[in-house]
């Protein structure tokens, strides 16, 4: 049994009291976005209600208070990732934004025709399309690490792909569709051995796995706040300072400049070089509270409890005849994707929704992965620390009802 | 029967159901009963864009009236599509182009109309009306 008091944790998330179609909400779409604890909601309203001001330039009281809260968040995230320097933490709008930043700055400056970029079959569209756009513009070649039928990357194939032509590797830490945890340390080390830079898409990993960017030795790590109990529209790009310094700025505007004349502009230092315009101050301020909340529960405790949920759900769902779990990787986070014989995933989603159970159905923004698996899509239940065994029982009962009604 | 008369009939049928289960079982049943669309009409051009499941809509004109045939991979969508076909098929292009489909709201399925991205019912209605307008122009 978990050392966490789950009933107490549930009280921290007001949305869990909502009724959906007259039933208690069972929220199993956490891989899409997590719900927000009261302390995060209060942080947002406190900011707007008590110290809303534009940051960095103002010399008045509110501006200083807002600036220091904003920069406190950067320090909190630095510690969360164990980054060596605070200025290595760049605020973005989300994981997608961070990946685009790297493709459009590092990629456009340092990659040229014939250079190879490696991604994997497990990627979300967000970690495919920015690289395809870059390849189209620069004439680079996109290579894709294959998977086995269980959803694990074929790392020996990856090793064969690496050569002096490999200039960039961008791989997902945890698969959003299948839950596979990739051995990113191995991927990073092998890429570095041929002189390639590496980005890890941490959108799904950040809430489940302890991340140490120095130990990983990754060049970039991107994630979104809203998947770890924080607000939407706020994300983080970690980059090694020497790599970030070598990159040209991304967007032009206020804050990212040192001096502007009509003849020439000089750019600000890290991290501000990449933070043009008034940032998403309230959401940045609030993410600190989300991370503090995670730290208070303890990431290991969260992971251990989520593993219990995953194990129970896997056992229970496996017993349903005609149900097949898609994605049985050796290491998984608390995500269960499944297909039901003779039932389209959309029908599963609609009927579960009528019973108050929220799952995601479809291709999960991983169409190439679905093609590889030969599926139009799956139904996916993804668990967070506030979910319970009883809720999984409701999912199981809900699926039995789907079968009864459709088949 | 006019488009509105058929709609009123459907509304009346739905009044029999007092819970979601009965309603959805009925929709699923309609989906199962909808004749399979012949493979020759399951073309790329006949796919309604914006649906999570594939929906095909085939239209043709006969004796001044438009006829619809449709199919879907997902059974609930197929049931919804079947109701739309029942309401809209075998009417003149003018009637179809000007139809006011109030039954979807009245039977408590408006949320399906709003979720354009997931089941494309709204896209389907739009496409049916587009056929109405196109066939009017051809006349």
Short mmCIF file of C-alpha atoms in Angstrom, two decimals:
data_model
loop_
_atom_site.label_atom_id
_atom_site.label_comp_id
_atom_site.label_asym_id
_atom_site.label_seq_id
_atom_site.Cartn_x
_atom_site.Cartn_y
_atom_site.Cartn_z
CA UNK A 1 0.00 0.00 0.00
CA UNK A 2 1.06 3.51 -0.73
CA UNK A 3 2.41 5.73 2.00
CA UNK A 4 0.48 8.59 0.40
CA UNK A 5 -2.95 9.50 1.71
CA UNK A 6 -4.82 9.40 -1.57
CA UNK A 7 -8.13 10.60 -0.11
CA UNK A 8 -6.38 13.63 1.26
CA UNK A 9 -4.66 14.23 -2.09
CA UNK A 10 -8.02 14.02 -3.88
CA UNK A 11 -9.30 16.87 -1.73
CA UNK A 12 -6.51 19.05 -3.13
CA UNK A 13 -8.08 18.80 -6.61
CA UNK A 14 -11.49 20.51 -6.61
CA UNK A 15 -12.38 19.34 -10.11
CA UNK A 16 -12.56 15.74 -8.87
CA UNK A 17 -15.86 16.62 -7.18
CA UNK A 18 -17.48 17.40 -10.53
CA UNK A 19 -20.32 15.28 -11.87
CA UNK A 20 -20.21 14.18 -15.49
CA UNK A 21 -23.44 13.00 -17.09
CA UNK A 22 -24.81 12.64 -13.58
CA UNK A 23 -21.93 10.39 -12.44
CA UNK A 24 -18.83 11.02 -10.35
CA UNK A 25 -16.04 12.08 -12.66
CA UNK A 26 -13.39 9.42 -13.24
CA UNK A 27 -10.58 11.30 -14.91
CA UNK A 28 -8.24 8.97 -16.79
CA UNK A 29 -6.94 11.41 -19.39
CA UNK A 30 -3.93 12.53 -17.41
CA UNK A 31 -1.47 11.97 -20.23
CA UNK A 32 -3.32 14.69 -22.14
CA UNK A 33 -3.38 17.06 -19.21
CA UNK A 34 -3.44 16.70 -15.45
CA UNK A 35 -5.84 18.44 -13.10
CA UNK A 36 -4.69 21.31 -10.91
CA UNK A 37 -4.43 21.40 -7.11
CA UNK A 38 -5.91 24.29 -5.16
CA UNK A 39 -2.48 25.77 -4.37
CA UNK A 40 -1.86 26.24 -8.10
CA UNK A 41 -5.30 27.81 -8.61
CA UNK A 42 -4.65 30.10 -5.64
CA UNK A 43 -1.22 31.03 -6.95
CA UNK A 44 -2.85 32.21 -10.19
CA UNK A 45 -5.53 34.25 -8.47
CA UNK A 46 -3.05 35.64 -5.93
CA UNK A 47 -0.79 36.82 -8.69
CA UNK A 48 -3.56 38.61 -10.56
CA UNK A 49 -5.26 39.80 -7.38
CA UNK A 50 -2.22 41.06 -5.50
CA UNK A 51 0.93 41.61 -7.53
CA UNK A 52 0.19 41.63 -11.25
CA UNK A 53 2.84 43.76 -12.98
CA UNK A 54 5.13 43.50 -15.95
CA UNK A 55 8.44 42.06 -14.96
CA UNK A 56 12.15 42.91 -15.13
CA UNK A 57 11.90 46.56 -16.24
CA UNK A 58 9.67 48.09 -13.59
CA UNK A 59 11.20 49.64 -10.49
CA UNK A 60 8.00 49.82 -8.49
CA UNK A 61 6.99 47.45 -5.70
CA UNK A 62 4.62 45.25 -7.70
CA UNK A 63 7.06 44.84 -10.58
CA UNK A 64 9.77 43.74 -8.20
CA UNK A 65 7.49 41.30 -6.44
CA UNK A 66 6.29 39.82 -9.75
CA UNK A 67 9.85 39.61 -11.07
CA UNK A 68 11.10 37.82 -8.01
CA UNK A 69 8.20 35.31 -8.09
CA UNK A 70 8.87 34.75 -11.80
CA UNK A 71 12.57 34.13 -11.21
CA UNK A 72 11.85 31.94 -8.17
CA UNK A 73 10.04 29.62 -10.54
CA UNK A 74 13.13 29.42 -12.70
CA UNK A 75 15.19 28.41 -9.67
CA UNK A 76 12.60 25.82 -8.67
CA UNK A 77 12.69 24.31 -12.16
CA UNK A 78 16.49 24.37 -12.19
CA UNK A 79 16.44 22.23 -9.06
CA UNK A 80 13.63 20.04 -10.42
CA UNK A 81 15.84 19.14 -13.41
CA UNK A 82 19.13 19.42 -11.51
CA UNK A 83 20.42 21.85 -14.15
CA UNK A 84 23.85 23.33 -13.53
CA UNK A 85 22.81 26.92 -14.18
CA UNK A 86 19.63 28.88 -13.72
CA UNK A 87 19.97 30.59 -17.10
CA UNK A 88 19.73 27.20 -18.79
CA UNK A 89 16.00 27.22 -18.03
CA UNK A 90 14.08 28.89 -20.87
CA UNK A 91 10.36 29.50 -20.47
CA UNK A 92 8.27 28.47 -23.48
CA UNK A 93 4.60 27.88 -24.22
CA UNK A 94 4.99 24.14 -23.95
CA UNK A 95 6.94 21.13 -25.15
CA UNK A 96 5.98 21.73 -28.78
CA UNK A 97 7.21 25.30 -28.57
CA UNK A 98 10.52 24.18 -27.07
CA UNK A 99 11.13 21.62 -29.82
CA UNK A 100 10.31 24.20 -32.49
CA UNK A 101 12.69 26.65 -30.84
CA UNK A 102 15.56 24.17 -31.09
CA UNK A 103 14.72 23.11 -34.66
CA UNK A 104 14.40 26.70 -35.82
CA UNK A 105 17.50 28.07 -34.09
CA UNK A 106 20.04 25.32 -33.51
CA UNK A 107 18.75 23.37 -36.51
CA UNK A 108 18.75 26.24 -38.97
CA UNK A 109 22.16 27.48 -37.89
CA UNK A 110 24.10 24.25 -37.57
CA UNK A 111 22.45 21.65 -39.81
CA UNK A 112 23.04 21.47 -43.53
CA UNK A 113 22.18 19.39 -46.57
CA UNK A 114 22.79 15.67 -46.13
CA UNK A 115 22.99 15.86 -42.34
CA UNK A 116 20.93 13.21 -40.59
CA UNK A 117 18.38 13.72 -37.83
CA UNK A 118 17.19 10.68 -35.86
CA UNK A 119 13.79 10.43 -34.19
CA UNK A 120 11.80 7.32 -33.22
CA UNK A 121 8.58 5.54 -34.17
CA UNK A 122 7.16 6.45 -30.76
CA UNK A 123 7.22 10.20 -31.38
CA UNK A 124 4.27 12.53 -30.94
CA UNK A 125 3.63 14.68 -34.01
CA UNK A 126 5.26 17.54 -32.06
CA UNK A 127 8.59 15.78 -32.29
CA UNK A 128 8.17 14.82 -35.94
CA UNK A 129 6.82 17.84 -37.78
CA UNK A 130 9.37 20.47 -36.61
CA UNK A 131 12.16 18.19 -37.87
CA UNK A 132 10.37 17.50 -41.15
CA UNK A 133 10.04 21.26 -41.66
CA UNK A 134 13.75 21.66 -40.99
CA UNK A 135 14.62 18.77 -43.34
CA UNK A 136 12.52 20.33 -46.06
CA UNK A 137 14.25 23.66 -45.67
CA UNK A 138 17.82 22.45 -45.25
CA UNK A 139 17.85 19.18 -47.17
CA UNK A 140 18.55 17.07 -44.08
CA UNK A 141 17.54 13.42 -43.86
CA UNK A 142 15.12 12.16 -41.21
CA UNK A 143 15.76 8.66 -39.84
CA UNK A 144 13.41 6.77 -37.58
CA UNK A 145 14.32 4.23 -34.88
CA UNK A 146 11.96 1.23 -35.25
CA UNK A 147 10.11 -0.51 -32.41
CA UNK A 148 9.22 -4.10 -31.65
CA UNK A 149 5.60 -5.26 -31.32
CA UNK A 150 5.61 -4.61 -27.57
CA UNK A 151 6.49 -0.97 -28.06
CA UNK A 152 10.16 -0.99 -27.11
CA UNK A 153 12.70 0.82 -29.27
CA UNK A 154 15.07 -1.42 -31.20
CA UNK A 155 18.23 0.15 -29.86
CA UNK A 156 20.55 -2.08 -31.86
CA UNK A 157 18.94 -0.60 -34.98
CA UNK A 158 19.54 2.85 -33.54
CA UNK A 159 23.22 2.06 -33.09
CA UNK A 160 23.44 0.98 -36.71
CA UNK A 161 21.89 4.27 -37.85
CA UNK A 162 24.48 6.41 -36.10
CA UNK A 163 27.36 7.74 -38.15
CA UNK A 164 29.36 10.91 -38.62
CA UNK A 165 26.41 12.14 -40.68
CA UNK A 166 24.17 12.08 -37.58
CA UNK A 167 23.95 15.64 -36.31
CA UNK A 168 20.86 15.58 -34.16
CA UNK A 169 18.84 13.02 -32.21
CA UNK A 170 15.42 13.96 -30.84
CA UNK A 171 13.64 11.23 -28.93
CA UNK A 172 10.73 11.01 -26.55
CA UNK A 173 11.51 10.04 -22.94
CA UNK A 174 8.11 8.39 -22.37
CA UNK A 175 5.64 7.45 -25.13
CA UNK A 176 2.31 9.23 -24.74
CA UNK A 177 0.40 6.53 -26.60
CA UNK A 178 1.95 3.40 -25.07
CA UNK A 179 3.68 4.54 -21.90
CA UNK A 180 7.07 3.07 -22.90
CA UNK A 181 9.96 4.52 -20.92
CA UNK A 182 12.94 4.81 -23.23
CA UNK A 183 16.54 4.29 -22.18
CA UNK A 184 17.41 7.89 -22.97
CA UNK A 185 20.78 7.75 -21.20
CA UNK A 186 21.91 5.10 -23.68
CA UNK A 187 20.48 7.08 -26.60
CA UNK A 188 22.23 10.27 -25.49
CA UNK A 189 25.61 8.63 -24.89
CA UNK A 190 25.60 6.89 -28.27
CA UNK A 191 24.62 10.13 -30.04
CA UNK A 192 27.37 12.04 -28.30
CA UNK A 193 29.88 9.40 -29.34
CA UNK A 194 29.31 10.42 -32.97
CA UNK A 195 29.21 14.14 -32.13
CA UNK A 196 25.44 14.62 -32.43
CA UNK A 197 23.37 16.85 -30.18
CA UNK A 198 20.32 15.44 -28.39
CA UNK A 199 16.89 16.72 -27.41
CA UNK A 200 14.66 14.70 -25.12
CA UNK A 201 10.90 15.29 -25.33
CA UNK A 202 9.95 15.02 -21.68
CA UNK A 203 6.26 15.93 -21.98
CA UNK A 204 5.09 12.61 -20.53
CA UNK A 205 8.10 11.88 -18.34
CA UNK A 206 8.25 15.01 -16.22
CA UNK A 207 5.38 14.03 -13.92
CA UNK A 208 6.41 10.40 -13.44
CA UNK A 209 10.20 10.18 -13.53
CA UNK A 210 12.96 11.99 -11.65
CA UNK A 211 14.90 13.95 -14.22
CA UNK A 212 18.57 14.83 -13.81
CA UNK A 213 19.75 16.64 -16.93
CA UNK A 214 23.36 16.61 -15.78
CA UNK A 215 23.40 12.89 -15.21
CA UNK A 216 21.63 12.33 -18.52
CA UNK A 217 24.08 14.77 -20.12
CA UNK A 218 21.36 15.79 -22.57
CA UNK A 219 21.81 18.94 -24.63
CA UNK A 220 18.12 19.83 -24.49
CA UNK A 221 15.12 18.70 -22.47
CA UNK A 222 11.60 20.02 -23.12
CA UNK A 223 8.40 19.63 -21.11
CA UNK A 224 5.03 21.27 -20.39
CA UNK A 225 3.74 22.51 -17.05
CA UNK A 226 0.17 21.39 -17.62
CA UNK A 227 1.11 17.70 -17.53
CA UNK A 228 2.51 18.08 -14.02
CA UNK A 229 -0.41 19.77 -12.25
CA UNK A 230 0.61 23.23 -13.52
CA UNK A 231 -1.15 25.66 -15.86
CA UNK A 232 -1.58 25.30 -19.61
CA UNK A 233 0.39 27.46 -22.03
CA UNK A 234 3.61 27.24 -20.05
CA UNK A 235 6.57 25.02 -20.72
CA UNK A 236 10.27 24.69 -20.19
CA UNK A 237 13.20 24.18 -22.49
CA UNK A 238 16.40 23.20 -20.75
CA UNK A 239 19.55 23.64 -22.79
CA UNK A 240 23.23 23.40 -21.92
CA UNK A 241 24.47 26.97 -21.63
CA UNK A 242 27.28 26.62 -24.19
CA UNK A 243 24.84 25.21 -26.76
CA UNK A 244 22.19 27.85 -26.02
CA UNK A 245 24.83 30.59 -26.24
CA UNK A 246 25.88 29.39 -29.68
CA UNK A 247 22.28 29.51 -30.94
CA UNK A 248 20.78 32.60 -32.57
CA UNK A 249 17.67 34.10 -30.96
CA UNK A 250 14.28 32.71 -31.93
CA UNK A 251 11.72 35.49 -31.76
CA UNK A 252 12.56 39.18 -31.82
CA UNK A 253 11.02 41.75 -29.52
CA UNK A 254 11.19 43.17 -26.03
CA UNK A 255 13.22 41.59 -23.22
CA UNK A 256 15.44 39.61 -25.62
CA UNK A 257 17.53 42.66 -26.57
CA UNK A 258 20.49 44.41 -24.99
CA UNK A 259 20.48 47.50 -27.19
CA UNK A 260 18.39 48.46 -30.19
CA UNK A 261 19.22 51.07 -32.80
CA UNK A 262 17.78 51.19 -36.29
CA UNK A 263 21.17 50.06 -37.58
CA UNK A 264 21.80 47.12 -35.29
CA UNK A 265 20.45 45.25 -32.31
CA UNK A 266 22.52 43.38 -29.77
CA UNK A 267 20.89 40.55 -27.90
CA UNK A 268 20.38 39.94 -24.24
CA UNK A 269 22.06 37.12 -22.38
CA UNK A 270 20.59 33.78 -21.45
CA UNK A 271 17.85 33.01 -20.71
CA UNK A 272 16.25 36.29 -21.84
CA UNK A 273 17.68 35.98 -25.36
CA UNK A 274 14.97 33.37 -25.96
CA UNK A 275 12.14 35.05 -24.06
CA UNK A 276 10.93 37.83 -26.34
CA UNK A 277 7.89 39.83 -25.30
CA UNK A 278 5.97 39.85 -22.03
CA UNK A 279 6.06 36.24 -20.91
CA UNK A 280 3.27 34.18 -19.45
CA UNK A 281 4.00 35.59 -15.99
CA UNK A 282 1.05 34.21 -14.01
CA UNK A 283 1.49 30.67 -15.28
CA UNK A 284 5.25 30.72 -14.75
CA UNK A 285 4.69 31.93 -11.19
CA UNK A 286 2.11 29.18 -10.60
CA UNK A 287 4.24 26.32 -11.88
CA UNK A 288 6.53 26.71 -8.87
CA UNK A 289 3.58 25.76 -6.69
CA UNK A 290 2.88 22.69 -8.83
CA UNK A 291 6.47 21.53 -8.50
CA UNK A 292 6.52 22.25 -4.77
CA UNK A 293 3.38 20.13 -4.52
CA UNK A 294 5.07 17.23 -6.35
CA UNK A 295 8.18 17.58 -4.21
CA UNK A 296 6.09 17.53 -1.07
CA UNK A 297 4.42 14.26 -2.07
CA UNK A 298 7.76 12.94 -3.29
CA UNK A 299 8.24 11.86 -6.87
CA UNK A 300 9.28 8.36 -5.81
CA UNK A 301 6.10 7.98 -3.76
CA UNK A 302 4.02 9.21 -6.68
CA UNK A 303 5.76 6.81 -9.06
CA UNK A 304 5.35 3.87 -6.67
CA UNK A 305 1.62 4.54 -6.27
CA UNK A 306 1.12 5.02 -10.01
CA UNK A 307 2.87 1.69 -10.55
CA UNK A 308 0.32 0.06 -8.26
CA UNK A 309 -2.48 1.56 -10.35
CA UNK A 310 -0.81 0.46 -13.57
CA UNK A 311 -0.30 -3.07 -12.29
CA UNK A 312 -3.90 -3.35 -11.10
CA UNK A 313 -5.34 -1.88 -14.29
CA UNK A 314 -3.19 -4.15 -16.45
CA UNK A 315 -4.34 -7.23 -14.52
CA UNK A 316 -8.00 -6.27 -14.53
CA UNK A 317 -8.15 -5.20 -18.17
CA UNK A 318 -6.26 -8.31 -19.31
CA UNK A 319 -9.08 -10.43 -17.92
CA UNK A 320 -11.66 -8.85 -20.23
CA UNK A 321 -12.11 -11.17 -23.20
CA UNK A 322 -11.54 -9.52 -26.53
CA UNK A 323 -9.47 -6.76 -24.97
CA UNK A 324 -5.86 -6.42 -26.00
CA UNK A 325 -3.42 -4.07 -24.27
CA UNK A 326 -1.36 -2.21 -26.84
CA UNK A 327 2.12 -1.44 -25.57
CA UNK A 328 3.71 -3.92 -23.23
CA UNK A 329 7.15 -2.42 -22.95
CA UNK A 330 9.55 -3.57 -20.27
CA UNK A 331 9.44 -0.20 -18.52
CA UNK A 332 6.18 1.74 -18.56
CA UNK A 333 4.55 4.70 -16.87
CA UNK A 334 0.92 4.54 -15.78
CA UNK A 335 -0.65 4.48 -19.24
CA UNK A 336 -2.80 1.64 -20.58
CA UNK A 337 -3.70 1.74 -24.25
CA UNK A 338 -6.09 -0.93 -25.45
CA UNK A 339 -8.26 -2.13 -28.29
CA UNK A 340 -11.47 -4.09 -28.01
CA UNK A 341 -12.32 -6.69 -30.66
CA UNK A 342 -15.13 -5.52 -32.90
CA UNK A 343 -15.49 -2.12 -31.24
CA UNK A 344 -14.17 1.14 -32.62
CA UNK A 345 -12.19 3.16 -30.00
CA UNK A 346 -14.55 6.09 -30.50
CA UNK A 347 -17.51 3.98 -29.37
CA UNK A 348 -15.53 2.94 -26.30
CA UNK A 349 -14.88 6.61 -25.52
CA UNK A 350 -18.47 7.75 -26.03
CA UNK A 351 -20.01 5.02 -23.88
CA UNK A 352 -17.41 5.41 -21.11
CA UNK A 353 -18.07 9.15 -21.14
CA UNK A 354 -21.76 8.50 -20.55
CA UNK A 355 -20.65 6.66 -17.42
CA UNK A 356 -18.50 9.56 -16.26
CA UNK A 357 -15.20 7.94 -17.24
CA UNK A 358 -12.89 10.18 -19.28
CA UNK A 359 -10.39 8.35 -21.48
CA UNK A 360 -8.74 9.41 -24.69
CA UNK A 361 -9.47 7.64 -27.95
CA UNK A 362 -7.93 7.96 -31.38
CA UNK A 363 -4.40 8.12 -32.73
CA UNK A 364 -3.03 10.22 -29.81
CA UNK A 365 -1.18 12.49 -32.26
CA UNK A 366 1.05 9.53 -33.14
CA UNK A 367 -0.25 8.52 -36.55
CA UNK A 368 3.04 6.94 -37.74
CA UNK A 369 3.09 4.80 -34.57
CA UNK A 370 -0.53 3.71 -35.14
CA UNK A 371 0.34 2.83 -38.74
CA UNK A 372 3.27 0.76 -37.48
CA UNK A 373 0.95 -1.07 -35.08
CA UNK A 374 -1.68 -1.46 -37.82
CA UNK A 375 -4.37 0.26 -35.76
CA UNK A 376 -6.64 3.22 -36.52
CA UNK A 377 -6.26 4.20 -32.89
CA UNK A 378 -6.65 2.94 -29.35
CA UNK A 379 -8.47 3.83 -26.18
CA UNK A 380 -6.08 5.09 -23.54
CA UNK A 381 -6.48 5.33 -19.79
CA UNK A 382 -3.69 7.27 -18.11
CA UNK A 383 -3.43 7.56 -14.35
CA UNK A 384 -2.27 10.22 -11.93
CA UNK A 385 -1.63 10.18 -8.21
CA UNK A 386 -5.21 11.22 -7.39
CA UNK A 387 -6.73 8.21 -9.15
CA UNK A 388 -7.86 5.14 -7.22
CA UNK A 389 -8.30 1.39 -7.51
CA UNK A 390 -12.07 1.93 -7.19
CA UNK A 391 -11.98 4.18 -10.24
CA UNK A 392 -10.19 1.47 -12.21
CA UNK A 393 -13.01 -0.88 -11.19
CA UNK A 394 -15.45 1.63 -12.70
CA UNK A 395 -13.42 1.63 -15.92
CA UNK A 396 -13.55 -2.15 -16.05
CA UNK A 397 -17.31 -2.18 -15.42
CA UNK A 398 -17.65 0.55 -18.06
CA UNK A 399 -15.84 -1.55 -20.64
CA UNK A 400 -18.10 -4.52 -19.89
CA UNK A 401 -21.03 -2.21 -20.55
CA UNK A 402 -19.47 -1.10 -23.86
CA UNK A 403 -19.22 -4.74 -24.90
CA UNK A 404 -22.78 -5.47 -23.83
CA UNK A 405 -24.17 -2.50 -25.74
CA UNK A 406 -22.12 -2.66 -28.93
CA UNK A 407 -21.47 -6.34 -29.54
CA UNK B 1 -42.98 13.00 -45.69
CA UNK B 2 -41.34 16.35 -45.20
CA UNK B 3 -37.98 16.80 -43.51
CA UNK B 4 -39.72 18.26 -40.48
CA UNK B 5 -42.26 15.47 -40.27
CA UNK B 6 -39.47 12.90 -40.19
CA UNK B 7 -37.64 14.90 -37.54
CA UNK B 8 -40.77 15.07 -35.40
CA UNK B 9 -41.17 11.33 -35.71
CA UNK B 10 -37.60 10.78 -34.46
CA UNK B 11 -38.17 13.18 -31.57
CA UNK B 12 -41.27 11.23 -30.61
CA UNK B 13 -39.36 7.94 -30.72
CA UNK B 14 -36.69 9.34 -28.40
CA UNK B 15 -39.28 10.43 -25.88
CA UNK B 16 -39.63 6.77 -24.98
CA UNK B 17 -36.16 6.68 -23.47
CA UNK B 18 -35.67 7.92 -19.96
CA UNK B 19 -31.97 7.11 -19.61
CA UNK B 20 -28.83 7.35 -21.69
CA UNK B 21 -28.52 3.61 -22.05
CA UNK B 22 -31.80 3.13 -23.85
CA UNK B 23 -31.05 6.05 -26.09
CA UNK B 24 -27.60 4.81 -27.04
CA UNK B 25 -28.75 1.23 -27.49
CA UNK B 26 -31.32 2.55 -29.94
CA UNK B 27 -28.67 4.58 -31.80
CA UNK B 28 -26.36 1.55 -31.90
CA UNK B 29 -29.25 -0.52 -33.25
CA UNK B 30 -29.87 2.05 -35.99
CA UNK B 31 -26.17 1.87 -36.81
CA UNK B 32 -26.33 -1.90 -37.12
CA UNK B 33 -29.37 -1.72 -39.36
CA UNK B 34 -27.95 0.88 -41.74
CA UNK B 35 -27.20 -0.93 -45.00
CA UNK B 36 -23.50 -1.27 -45.69
CA UNK B 37 -22.24 1.26 -48.21
CA UNK B 38 -20.91 -0.45 -51.29
CA UNK B 39 -17.10 -0.45 -51.46
CA UNK B 40 -17.12 1.47 -54.74
CA UNK B 41 -18.44 4.51 -52.86
CA UNK B 42 -15.95 4.25 -50.02
CA UNK B 43 -13.63 6.61 -51.81
CA UNK B 44 -11.28 9.27 -50.49
CA UNK B 45 -13.60 11.94 -51.93
CA UNK B 46 -16.57 10.62 -49.99
CA UNK B 47 -14.82 10.75 -46.62
CA UNK B 48 -16.15 13.46 -44.32
CA UNK B 49 -13.22 15.42 -42.94
CA UNK B 50 -12.86 16.08 -39.24
CA UNK B 51 -14.05 12.82 -37.77
CA UNK B 52 -12.19 10.57 -35.37
CA UNK B 53 -13.67 7.57 -37.15
CA UNK B 54 -13.97 7.39 -40.92
CA UNK B 55 -17.38 8.48 -42.22
CA UNK B 56 -18.32 8.09 -45.88
CA UNK B 57 -21.17 9.98 -47.51
CA UNK B 58 -22.36 9.15 -51.01
CA UNK B 59 -24.98 11.31 -52.73
CA UNK B 60 -26.80 11.02 -56.06
CA UNK B 61 -29.78 12.65 -57.73
CA UNK B 62 -32.76 10.76 -59.08
CA UNK B 63 -36.05 12.20 -60.33
CA UNK B 64 -35.18 15.65 -59.00
CA UNK B 65 -34.41 14.39 -55.50
CA UNK B 66 -31.14 13.82 -53.71
CA UNK B 67 -30.46 10.43 -52.15
CA UNK B 68 -27.87 9.80 -49.47
CA UNK B 69 -26.06 6.65 -48.46
CA UNK B 70 -23.51 6.63 -45.67
CA UNK B 71 -21.33 4.44 -43.53
CA UNK B 72 -18.88 4.66 -40.66
CA UNK B 73 -16.35 2.49 -38.85
CA UNK B 74 -17.77 3.46 -35.47
CA UNK B 75 -21.22 2.16 -34.58
CA UNK B 76 -22.54 5.15 -32.63
CA UNK B 77 -21.52 7.54 -35.39
CA UNK B 78 -23.12 5.15 -37.84
CA UNK B 79 -26.36 5.34 -35.86
CA UNK B 80 -26.24 9.13 -35.83
CA UNK B 81 -25.47 9.13 -39.53
CA UNK B 82 -28.37 6.79 -40.13
CA UNK B 83 -30.75 9.31 -38.54
CA UNK B 84 -29.35 12.11 -40.67
CA UNK B 85 -29.76 10.01 -43.79
CA UNK B 86 -33.33 9.14 -42.81
CA UNK B 87 -34.17 12.84 -42.41
CA UNK B 88 -32.36 14.17 -45.45
CA UNK B 89 -32.63 11.52 -48.15
CA UNK B 90 -35.14 11.67 -50.97
CA UNK B 91 -35.78 15.42 -50.82
CA UNK B 92 -35.24 18.17 -53.35
CA UNK B 93 -31.95 20.09 -53.37
CA UNK B 94 -33.81 23.20 -52.12
CA UNK B 95 -35.33 21.35 -49.18
CA UNK B 96 -31.98 19.90 -48.23
CA UNK B 97 -30.06 23.17 -48.57
CA UNK B 98 -32.64 24.99 -46.43
CA UNK B 99 -33.28 22.26 -43.85
CA UNK B 100 -33.32 23.27 -40.18
CA UNK B 101 -32.14 20.18 -38.31
CA UNK B 102 -33.66 20.81 -34.91
CA UNK B 103 -34.09 17.15 -33.99
CA UNK B 104 -30.46 16.69 -32.93
CA UNK B 105 -30.89 19.22 -30.15
CA UNK B 106 -34.38 18.00 -29.23
CA UNK B 107 -33.28 14.40 -28.71
CA UNK B 108 -30.40 15.51 -26.50
CA UNK B 109 -27.58 14.81 -28.91
CA UNK B 110 -26.45 18.41 -29.42
CA UNK B 111 -23.14 17.65 -27.74
CA UNK B 112 -22.39 15.37 -30.65
CA UNK B 113 -22.93 18.28 -32.99
CA UNK B 114 -20.55 20.47 -31.01
CA UNK B 115 -17.77 17.89 -30.87
CA UNK B 116 -16.95 18.45 -34.50
CA UNK B 117 -13.48 17.14 -34.14
CA UNK B 118 -14.42 13.82 -32.65
CA UNK B 119 -17.36 12.60 -34.65
CA UNK B 120 -17.87 15.10 -37.39
CA UNK B 121 -21.67 15.13 -37.22
CA UNK B 122 -21.58 18.86 -37.91
CA UNK B 123 -19.29 18.25 -40.91
CA UNK B 124 -21.75 15.64 -42.13
CA UNK B 125 -24.68 18.08 -41.95
CA UNK B 126 -22.60 20.71 -43.72
CA UNK B 127 -21.67 18.26 -46.46
CA UNK B 128 -25.29 17.18 -47.00
CA UNK B 129 -26.34 20.81 -47.36
CA UNK B 130 -23.42 21.44 -49.69
CA UNK B 131 -24.80 18.69 -51.95
CA UNK B 132 -28.18 20.44 -51.79
CA UNK B 133 -26.63 23.70 -52.92
CA UNK B 134 -24.48 22.05 -55.57
CA UNK B 135 -27.39 20.13 -57.12
CA UNK B 136 -29.50 23.31 -57.08
CA UNK B 137 -26.80 25.06 -59.09
CA UNK B 138 -26.77 22.15 -61.55
CA UNK B 139 -30.48 22.40 -62.22
#
